[in-house]
Coordinates of C-alpha atoms in Angstrom, one line a residue:
X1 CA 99.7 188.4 80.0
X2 CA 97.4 186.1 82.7
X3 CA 99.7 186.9 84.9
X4 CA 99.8 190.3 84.5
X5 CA 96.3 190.3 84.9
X6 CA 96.2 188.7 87.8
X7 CA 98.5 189.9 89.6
X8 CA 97.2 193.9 89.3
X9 CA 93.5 191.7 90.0
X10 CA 94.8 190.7 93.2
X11 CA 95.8 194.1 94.3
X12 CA 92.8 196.0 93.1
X13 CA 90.0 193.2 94.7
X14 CA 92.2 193.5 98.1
X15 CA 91.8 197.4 97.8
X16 CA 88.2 197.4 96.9
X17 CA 87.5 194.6 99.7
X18 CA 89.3 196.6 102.6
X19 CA 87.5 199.5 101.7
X20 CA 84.5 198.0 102.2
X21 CA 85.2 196.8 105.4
X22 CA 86.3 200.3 106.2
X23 CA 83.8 201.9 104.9
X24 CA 80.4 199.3 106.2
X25 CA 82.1 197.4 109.2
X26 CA 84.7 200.0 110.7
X27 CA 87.2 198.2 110.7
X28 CA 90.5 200.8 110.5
X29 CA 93.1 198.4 111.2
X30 CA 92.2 197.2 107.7
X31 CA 94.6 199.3 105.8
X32 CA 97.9 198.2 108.1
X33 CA 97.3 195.0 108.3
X34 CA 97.8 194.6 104.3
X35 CA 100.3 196.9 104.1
X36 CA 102.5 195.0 107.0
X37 CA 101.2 191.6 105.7
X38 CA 103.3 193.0 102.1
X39 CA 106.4 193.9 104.3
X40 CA 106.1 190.3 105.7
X41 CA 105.7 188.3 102.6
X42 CA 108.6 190.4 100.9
X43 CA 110.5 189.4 103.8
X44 CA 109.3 185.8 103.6
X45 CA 110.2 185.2 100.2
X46 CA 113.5 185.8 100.2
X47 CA 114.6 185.1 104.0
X48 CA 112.4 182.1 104.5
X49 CA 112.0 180.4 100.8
X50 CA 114.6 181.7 98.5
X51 CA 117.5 181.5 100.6
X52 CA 117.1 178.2 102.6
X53 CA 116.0 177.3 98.8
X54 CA 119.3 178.0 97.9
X55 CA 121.0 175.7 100.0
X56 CA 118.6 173.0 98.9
X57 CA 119.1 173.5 95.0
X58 CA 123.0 173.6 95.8
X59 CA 122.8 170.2 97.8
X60 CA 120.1 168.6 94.9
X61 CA 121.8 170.0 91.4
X62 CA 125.1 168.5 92.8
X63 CA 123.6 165.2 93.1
X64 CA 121.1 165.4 90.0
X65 CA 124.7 166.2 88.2
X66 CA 125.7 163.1 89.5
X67 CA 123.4 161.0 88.7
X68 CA 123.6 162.1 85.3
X69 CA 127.0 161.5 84.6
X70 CA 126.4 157.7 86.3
X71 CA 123.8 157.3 83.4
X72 CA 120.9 156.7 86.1
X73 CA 119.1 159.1 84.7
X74 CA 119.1 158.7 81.6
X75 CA 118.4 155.0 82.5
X76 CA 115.0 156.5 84.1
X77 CA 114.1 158.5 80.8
X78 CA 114.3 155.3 79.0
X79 CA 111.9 153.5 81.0
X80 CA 109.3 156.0 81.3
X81 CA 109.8 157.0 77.5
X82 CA 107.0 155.3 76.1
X83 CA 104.6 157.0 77.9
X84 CA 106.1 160.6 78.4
X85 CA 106.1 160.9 74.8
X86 CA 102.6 160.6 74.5
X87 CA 101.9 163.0 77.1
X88 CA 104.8 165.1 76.7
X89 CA 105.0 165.0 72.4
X90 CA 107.6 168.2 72.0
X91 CA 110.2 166.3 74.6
X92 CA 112.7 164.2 72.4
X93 CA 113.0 160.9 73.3
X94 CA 115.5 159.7 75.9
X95 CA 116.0 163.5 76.7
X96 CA 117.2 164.3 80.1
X97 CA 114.1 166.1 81.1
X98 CA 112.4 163.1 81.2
X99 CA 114.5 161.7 83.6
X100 CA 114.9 164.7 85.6
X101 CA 110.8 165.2 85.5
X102 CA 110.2 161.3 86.9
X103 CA 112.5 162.5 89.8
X104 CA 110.8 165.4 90.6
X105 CA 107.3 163.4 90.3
X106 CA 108.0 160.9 92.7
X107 CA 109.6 162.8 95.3
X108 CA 106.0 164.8 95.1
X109 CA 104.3 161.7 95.7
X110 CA 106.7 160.5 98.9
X111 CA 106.2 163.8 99.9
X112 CA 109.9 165.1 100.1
X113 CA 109.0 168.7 99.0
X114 CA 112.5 169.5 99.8
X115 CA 114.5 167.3 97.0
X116 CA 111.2 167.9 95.0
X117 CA 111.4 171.3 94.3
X118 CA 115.2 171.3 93.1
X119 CA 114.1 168.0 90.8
X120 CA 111.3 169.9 89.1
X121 CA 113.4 173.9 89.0
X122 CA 115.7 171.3 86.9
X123 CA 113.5 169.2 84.7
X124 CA 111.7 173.5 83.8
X125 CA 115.3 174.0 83.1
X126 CA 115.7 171.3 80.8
X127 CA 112.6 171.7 79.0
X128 CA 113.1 175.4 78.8
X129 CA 116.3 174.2 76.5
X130 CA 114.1 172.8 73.7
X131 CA 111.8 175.6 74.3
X132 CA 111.7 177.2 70.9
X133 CA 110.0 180.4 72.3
X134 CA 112.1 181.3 75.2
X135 CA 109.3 184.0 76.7
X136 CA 106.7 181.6 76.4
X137 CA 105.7 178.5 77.8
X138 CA 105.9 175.2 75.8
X139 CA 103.4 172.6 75.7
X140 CA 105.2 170.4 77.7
X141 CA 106.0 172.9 80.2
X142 CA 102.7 173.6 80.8
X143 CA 101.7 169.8 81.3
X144 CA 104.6 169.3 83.5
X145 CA 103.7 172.8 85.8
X146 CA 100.1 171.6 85.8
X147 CA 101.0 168.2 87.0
X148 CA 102.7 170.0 90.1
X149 CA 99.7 172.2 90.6
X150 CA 97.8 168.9 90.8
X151 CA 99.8 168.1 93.9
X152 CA 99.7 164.6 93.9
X153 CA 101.2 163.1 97.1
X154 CA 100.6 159.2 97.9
X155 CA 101.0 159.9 102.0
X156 CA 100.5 163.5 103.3
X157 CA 102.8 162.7 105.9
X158 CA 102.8 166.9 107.5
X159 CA 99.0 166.8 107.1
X160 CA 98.7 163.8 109.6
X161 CA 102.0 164.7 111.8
X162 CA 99.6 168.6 112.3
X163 CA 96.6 166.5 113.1
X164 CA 98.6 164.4 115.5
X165 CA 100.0 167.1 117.2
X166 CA 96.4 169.0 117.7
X167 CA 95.5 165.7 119.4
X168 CA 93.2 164.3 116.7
X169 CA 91.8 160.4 117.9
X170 CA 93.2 158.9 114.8
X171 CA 95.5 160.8 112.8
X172 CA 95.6 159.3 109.2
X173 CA 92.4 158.8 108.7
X174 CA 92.2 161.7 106.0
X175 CA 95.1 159.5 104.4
X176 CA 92.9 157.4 101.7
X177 CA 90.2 160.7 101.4
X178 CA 93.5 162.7 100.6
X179 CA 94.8 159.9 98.3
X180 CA 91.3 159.5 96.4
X181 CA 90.8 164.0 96.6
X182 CA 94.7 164.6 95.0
X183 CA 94.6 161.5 92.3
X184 CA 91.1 163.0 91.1
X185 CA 93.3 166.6 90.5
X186 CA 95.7 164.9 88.8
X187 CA 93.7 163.3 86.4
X188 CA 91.7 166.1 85.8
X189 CA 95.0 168.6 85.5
X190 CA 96.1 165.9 82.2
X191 CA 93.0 165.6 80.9
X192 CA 92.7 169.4 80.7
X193 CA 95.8 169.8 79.2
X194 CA 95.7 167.2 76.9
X195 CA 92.3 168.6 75.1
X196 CA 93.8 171.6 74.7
X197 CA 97.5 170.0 73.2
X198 CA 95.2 168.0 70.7
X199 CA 97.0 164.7 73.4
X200 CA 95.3 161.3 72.7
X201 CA 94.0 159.5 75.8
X202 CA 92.7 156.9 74.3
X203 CA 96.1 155.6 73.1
X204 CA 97.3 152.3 74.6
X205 CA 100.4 153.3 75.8
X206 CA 98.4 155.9 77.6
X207 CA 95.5 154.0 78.3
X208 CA 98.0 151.3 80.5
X209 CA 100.3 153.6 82.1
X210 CA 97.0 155.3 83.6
X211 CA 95.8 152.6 84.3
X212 CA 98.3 151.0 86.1
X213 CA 98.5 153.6 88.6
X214 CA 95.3 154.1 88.7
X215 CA 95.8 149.9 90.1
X216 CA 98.6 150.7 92.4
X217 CA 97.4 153.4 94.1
X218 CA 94.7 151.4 94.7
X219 CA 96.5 148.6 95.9
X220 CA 98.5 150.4 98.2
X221 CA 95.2 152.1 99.8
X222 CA 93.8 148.8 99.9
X223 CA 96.7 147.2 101.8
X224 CA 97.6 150.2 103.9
X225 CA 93.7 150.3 105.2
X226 CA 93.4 146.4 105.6
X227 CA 96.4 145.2 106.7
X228 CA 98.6 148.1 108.5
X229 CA 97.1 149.9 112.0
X230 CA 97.4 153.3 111.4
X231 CA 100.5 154.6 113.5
X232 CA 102.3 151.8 111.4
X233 CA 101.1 153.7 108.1
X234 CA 103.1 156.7 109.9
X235 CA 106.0 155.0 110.9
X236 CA 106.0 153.1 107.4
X237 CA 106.0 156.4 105.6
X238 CA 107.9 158.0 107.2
X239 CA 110.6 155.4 107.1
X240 CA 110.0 154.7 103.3
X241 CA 110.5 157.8 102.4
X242 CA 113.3 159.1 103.9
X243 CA 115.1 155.6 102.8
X244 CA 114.3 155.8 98.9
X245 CA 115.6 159.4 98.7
X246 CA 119.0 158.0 100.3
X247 CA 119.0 155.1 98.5
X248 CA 118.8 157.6 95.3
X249 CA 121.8 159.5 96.5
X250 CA 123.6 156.2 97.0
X251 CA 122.6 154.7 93.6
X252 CA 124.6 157.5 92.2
X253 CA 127.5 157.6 93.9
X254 CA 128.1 154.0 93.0
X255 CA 126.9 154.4 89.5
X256 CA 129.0 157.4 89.0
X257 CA 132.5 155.7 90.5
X258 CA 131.6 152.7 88.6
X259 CA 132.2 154.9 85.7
X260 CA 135.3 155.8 87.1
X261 CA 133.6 159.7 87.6
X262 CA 135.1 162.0 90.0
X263 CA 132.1 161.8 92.1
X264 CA 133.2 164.9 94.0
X265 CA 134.2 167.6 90.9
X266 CA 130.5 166.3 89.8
X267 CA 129.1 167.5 93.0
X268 CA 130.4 170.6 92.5
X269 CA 130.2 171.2 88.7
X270 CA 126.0 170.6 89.5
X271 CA 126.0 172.3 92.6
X272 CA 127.3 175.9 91.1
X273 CA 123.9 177.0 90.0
X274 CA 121.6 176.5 93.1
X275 CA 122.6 180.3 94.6
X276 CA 122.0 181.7 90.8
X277 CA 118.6 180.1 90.4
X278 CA 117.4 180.9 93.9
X279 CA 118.6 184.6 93.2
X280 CA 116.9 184.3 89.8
X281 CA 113.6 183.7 91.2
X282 CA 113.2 186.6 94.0
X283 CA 111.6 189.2 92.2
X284 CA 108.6 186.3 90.7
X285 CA 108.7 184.6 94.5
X286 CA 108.2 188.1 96.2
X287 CA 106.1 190.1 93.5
X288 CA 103.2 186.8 93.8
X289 CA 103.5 186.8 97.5
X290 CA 103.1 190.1 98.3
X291 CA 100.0 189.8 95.7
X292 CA 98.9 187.0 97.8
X293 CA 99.0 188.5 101.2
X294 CA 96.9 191.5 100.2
X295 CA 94.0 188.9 99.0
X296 CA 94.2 187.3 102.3
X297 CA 94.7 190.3 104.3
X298 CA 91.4 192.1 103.0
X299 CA 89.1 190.1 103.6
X300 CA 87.8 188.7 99.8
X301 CA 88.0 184.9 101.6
X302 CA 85.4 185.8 104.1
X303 CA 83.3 187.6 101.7
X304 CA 83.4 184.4 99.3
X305 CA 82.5 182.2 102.0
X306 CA 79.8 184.3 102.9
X307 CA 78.9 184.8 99.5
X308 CA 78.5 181.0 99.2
X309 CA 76.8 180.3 102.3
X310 CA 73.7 182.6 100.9
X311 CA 73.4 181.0 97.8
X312 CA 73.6 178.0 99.3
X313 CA 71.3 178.2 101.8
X314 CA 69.0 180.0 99.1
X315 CA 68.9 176.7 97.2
X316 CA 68.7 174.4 100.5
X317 CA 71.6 172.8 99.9
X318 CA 73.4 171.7 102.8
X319 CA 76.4 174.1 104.3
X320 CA 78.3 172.0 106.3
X321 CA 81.5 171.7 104.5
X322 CA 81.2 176.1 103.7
X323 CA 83.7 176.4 107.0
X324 CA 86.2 174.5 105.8
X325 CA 86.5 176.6 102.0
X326 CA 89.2 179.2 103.3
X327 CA 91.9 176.2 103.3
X328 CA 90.4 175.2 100.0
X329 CA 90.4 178.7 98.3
X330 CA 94.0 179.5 99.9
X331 CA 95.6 176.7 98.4
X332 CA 96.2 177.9 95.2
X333 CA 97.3 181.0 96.5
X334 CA 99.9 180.1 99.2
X335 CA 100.9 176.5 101.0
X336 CA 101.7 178.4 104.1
X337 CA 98.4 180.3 103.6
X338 CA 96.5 177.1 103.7
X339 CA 98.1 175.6 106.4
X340 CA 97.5 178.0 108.4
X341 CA 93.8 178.4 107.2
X342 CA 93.8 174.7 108.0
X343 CA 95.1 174.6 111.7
X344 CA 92.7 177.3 112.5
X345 CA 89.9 175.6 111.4
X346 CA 90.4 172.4 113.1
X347 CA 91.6 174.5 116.2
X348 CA 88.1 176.6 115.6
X349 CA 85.9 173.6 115.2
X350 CA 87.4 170.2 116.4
X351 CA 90.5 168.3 115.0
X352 CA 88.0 165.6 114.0
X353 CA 84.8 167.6 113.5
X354 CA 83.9 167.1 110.2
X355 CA 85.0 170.5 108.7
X356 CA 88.3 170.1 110.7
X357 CA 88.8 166.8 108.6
X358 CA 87.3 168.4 105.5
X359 CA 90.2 171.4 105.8
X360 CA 92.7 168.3 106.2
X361 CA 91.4 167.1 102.6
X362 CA 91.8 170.3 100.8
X363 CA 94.9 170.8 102.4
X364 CA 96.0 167.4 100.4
X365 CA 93.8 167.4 97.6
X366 CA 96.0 170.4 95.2
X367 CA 98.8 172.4 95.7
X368 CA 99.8 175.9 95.3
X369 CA 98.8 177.0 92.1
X370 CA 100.3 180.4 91.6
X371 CA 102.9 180.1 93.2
X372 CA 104.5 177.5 91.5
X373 CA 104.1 179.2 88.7
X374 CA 105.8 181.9 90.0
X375 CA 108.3 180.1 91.1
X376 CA 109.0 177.6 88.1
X377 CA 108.0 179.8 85.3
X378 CA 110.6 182.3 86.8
X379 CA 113.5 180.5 87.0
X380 CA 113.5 180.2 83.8
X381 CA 112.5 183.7 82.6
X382 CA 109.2 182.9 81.6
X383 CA 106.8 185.7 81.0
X384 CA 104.3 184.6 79.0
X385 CA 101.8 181.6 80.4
X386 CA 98.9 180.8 78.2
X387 CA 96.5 178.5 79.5
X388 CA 98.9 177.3 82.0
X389 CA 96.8 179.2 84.7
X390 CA 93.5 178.2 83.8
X391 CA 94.7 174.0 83.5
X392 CA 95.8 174.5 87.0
X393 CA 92.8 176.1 88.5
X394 CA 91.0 173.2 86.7
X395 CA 93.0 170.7 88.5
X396 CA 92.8 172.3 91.6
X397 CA 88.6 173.2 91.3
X398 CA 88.8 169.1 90.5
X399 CA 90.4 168.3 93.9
X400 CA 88.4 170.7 95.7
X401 CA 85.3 169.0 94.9
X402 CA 86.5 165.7 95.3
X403 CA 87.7 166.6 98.7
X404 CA 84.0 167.7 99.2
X405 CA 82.4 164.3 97.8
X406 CA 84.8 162.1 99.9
X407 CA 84.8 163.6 103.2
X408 CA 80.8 163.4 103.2
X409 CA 81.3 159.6 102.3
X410 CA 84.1 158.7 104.7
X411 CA 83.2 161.1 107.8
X412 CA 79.9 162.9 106.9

């Protein structure tokens, strides 16, 4: 039903928001621009995203197939049980989902959006098969989409490569601000969730787990800023990376043979529903981009930022940061959106202005809200959200205004 609402919201803001530019500015390109912006993201979403998405599900669900015939993981699920079923109490223990949800996890944190997204479409998938309402989302599905909406990425590799290439003095040095900006979503994003699903923080199981990453982030910030010069934090990312998702593909081959599986029929036997769920997910992908593009195509951004500036101003509060909001406010809406939002602002006002940084931040701080739902929630045929929506925009709100407080600290 928030969906529903939404999405007609989005179409009937855009309308009312281009006419007002028609009607009080003049503008009478208004109209075509959101009507070929719709032809574009239709086209988009299924020539740009589902079908290169295809071939990336085919590739991933082959090897996730692998890897759980080789028993690694399963393996994973067992390790991380303790804590998943605190946060995650309607997901059985040692259940595959777990294992496949871990996966998915850390390839968002290395940054590897493209074995990410096949690792999470599977671990939706899995949960959706202890899902006792089928049209509706489970508690543990919402915790796990909201997690994703959080966005949290250790080393926002394509944020600092963008910054490189628009000549920026020292390209990672939004890297601990984005670090600090995406943890602070993610936390918010389970906390959120958790009041609502009744989840006890203050368990000890929880209470550690937390905590310890709370520690090893910051021990990686600490040794990254202190002891590595910061094209070696790019070269080391960038390496890393790319190495651990190998070495995953190779730790399940040799798992898998040791087992004495045929390695290749697994492939294959995994591999046959990447093209089915890519197909399944057109009509969400295109229906919440086309939604998208008439928000960003009428205008409402500019009137918000506007809208903000004046009640800003009103109150004397400072409006520095006001220029870079477009990125922020995007974010949820669309990743290409944003980037795009964000490369114009630091084209607009200076790679290494402070609102070009700032835009850098948001950028890293969340990710794309409704369109993960669309895109998980629909691969499984799920209609009905709940508060799935609302914990996202929670986490991302959380982010935003992180992003805010740290880029004044570290460049304002």
């Amino acid at each position: 039903m928030a969906l529903n609402y939404i999405w007609s919201g989005f179409f009937l803001v855009g309308f009312l928001a281009a006419l007002a530019q028609w009607l009080f500015l003049g503008d009478t390109e208004i109209f075509k621009r959101i009507i070929d912006g719709t032809f574009d993201s239709a086209k988009v979403g299924v020539m740009d995203i589902a079908l290169p998405l295809a071939g990336i599900m085919t590739l991933w669900l082959g090897i996730m197939n692998i890897g759980e015939k080789a028993g690694a993981v399963g393996f994973i699920a067992k390790v991380i049980a303790p804590f998943f079923s605190r946060i995650f109490p309607g997901v059985p223990k040692d259940h595959p989902a777990t294992g496949h949800m871990v996966m998915n996890f850390s390839a968002n944190m290395l940054g590897l959006d493209n074995a990410a997204t096949p690792f999470g479409l599977k671990a939706m998938e899995s949960l959706q098969s202890i899902n006792p309402n089928k049209d509706e989302a489970s508690d543990a599905q919402i915790m796990f989409l909201v997690l994703q909406t959080s966005g949290l990425t250790i080393i926002p590799l394509s944020i600092m490569a963008q910054r490189a290439i628009l000549g920026a003095k020292d390209p990672s040095d939004i890297f601990i601000p984005c670090l600090i900006a995406t943890y602070v979503a993610s936390l918010a994003g389970i906390i959120a969730v958790a009041v609502r699903q009744r989840i006890n923080l203050f368990d000890k199981v929880v209470i550690s787990w937390l905590g310890g990453m709370t520690a090893a982030i910051g021990a990686l910030v600490w040794y990254f800023s202190e002891f590595l010069t910061r094209p070696e934090i790019e070269l080391v990312s960038r390496v890393a990376s790319n190495l651990i998702l190998f070495s995953i593909i190779v730790v399940f081959i040799v798992g898998a043979m040791r087992k004495q599986v045929n390695v290749y029929e697994a492939f294959i036997e995994g591999a046959k529903g990447g093209i089915a769920t890519s197909i399944t997910i057109i009509p969400y992908l295109v229906g919440m981009l086309v939604a998208i593009s008439v928000i960003r195509n009428s205008g409402v951004l500019g009137f918000i930022v506007s809208g903000v500036n004046w009640v800003l101003s009103g109150l004397g509060i400072d409006t520095s940061f006001t220029n870079a909001l477009p990125t922020a406010l995007m974010k949820p809406l669309s990743g290409s959106g944003s980037k795009a939002m964000m490369i114009d602002t630091m084209k607009t006002y200076g790679v290494d202005s402070f609102v070009g940084r700032l835009s850098a931040i948001f950028q890293g701080a969340a990710d794309t809200t409704f369109y993960i739902i669309a895109l998980y929630f629909g691969s499984v045929g799920i209609r009905k959200t709940r508060y799935a929506i609302s914990a996202g925009l929670i986490a991302d709100v959380a982010g935003m205004v992180a992003a805010i407080f740290v880029a004044y600290l570290f460049f304002g």
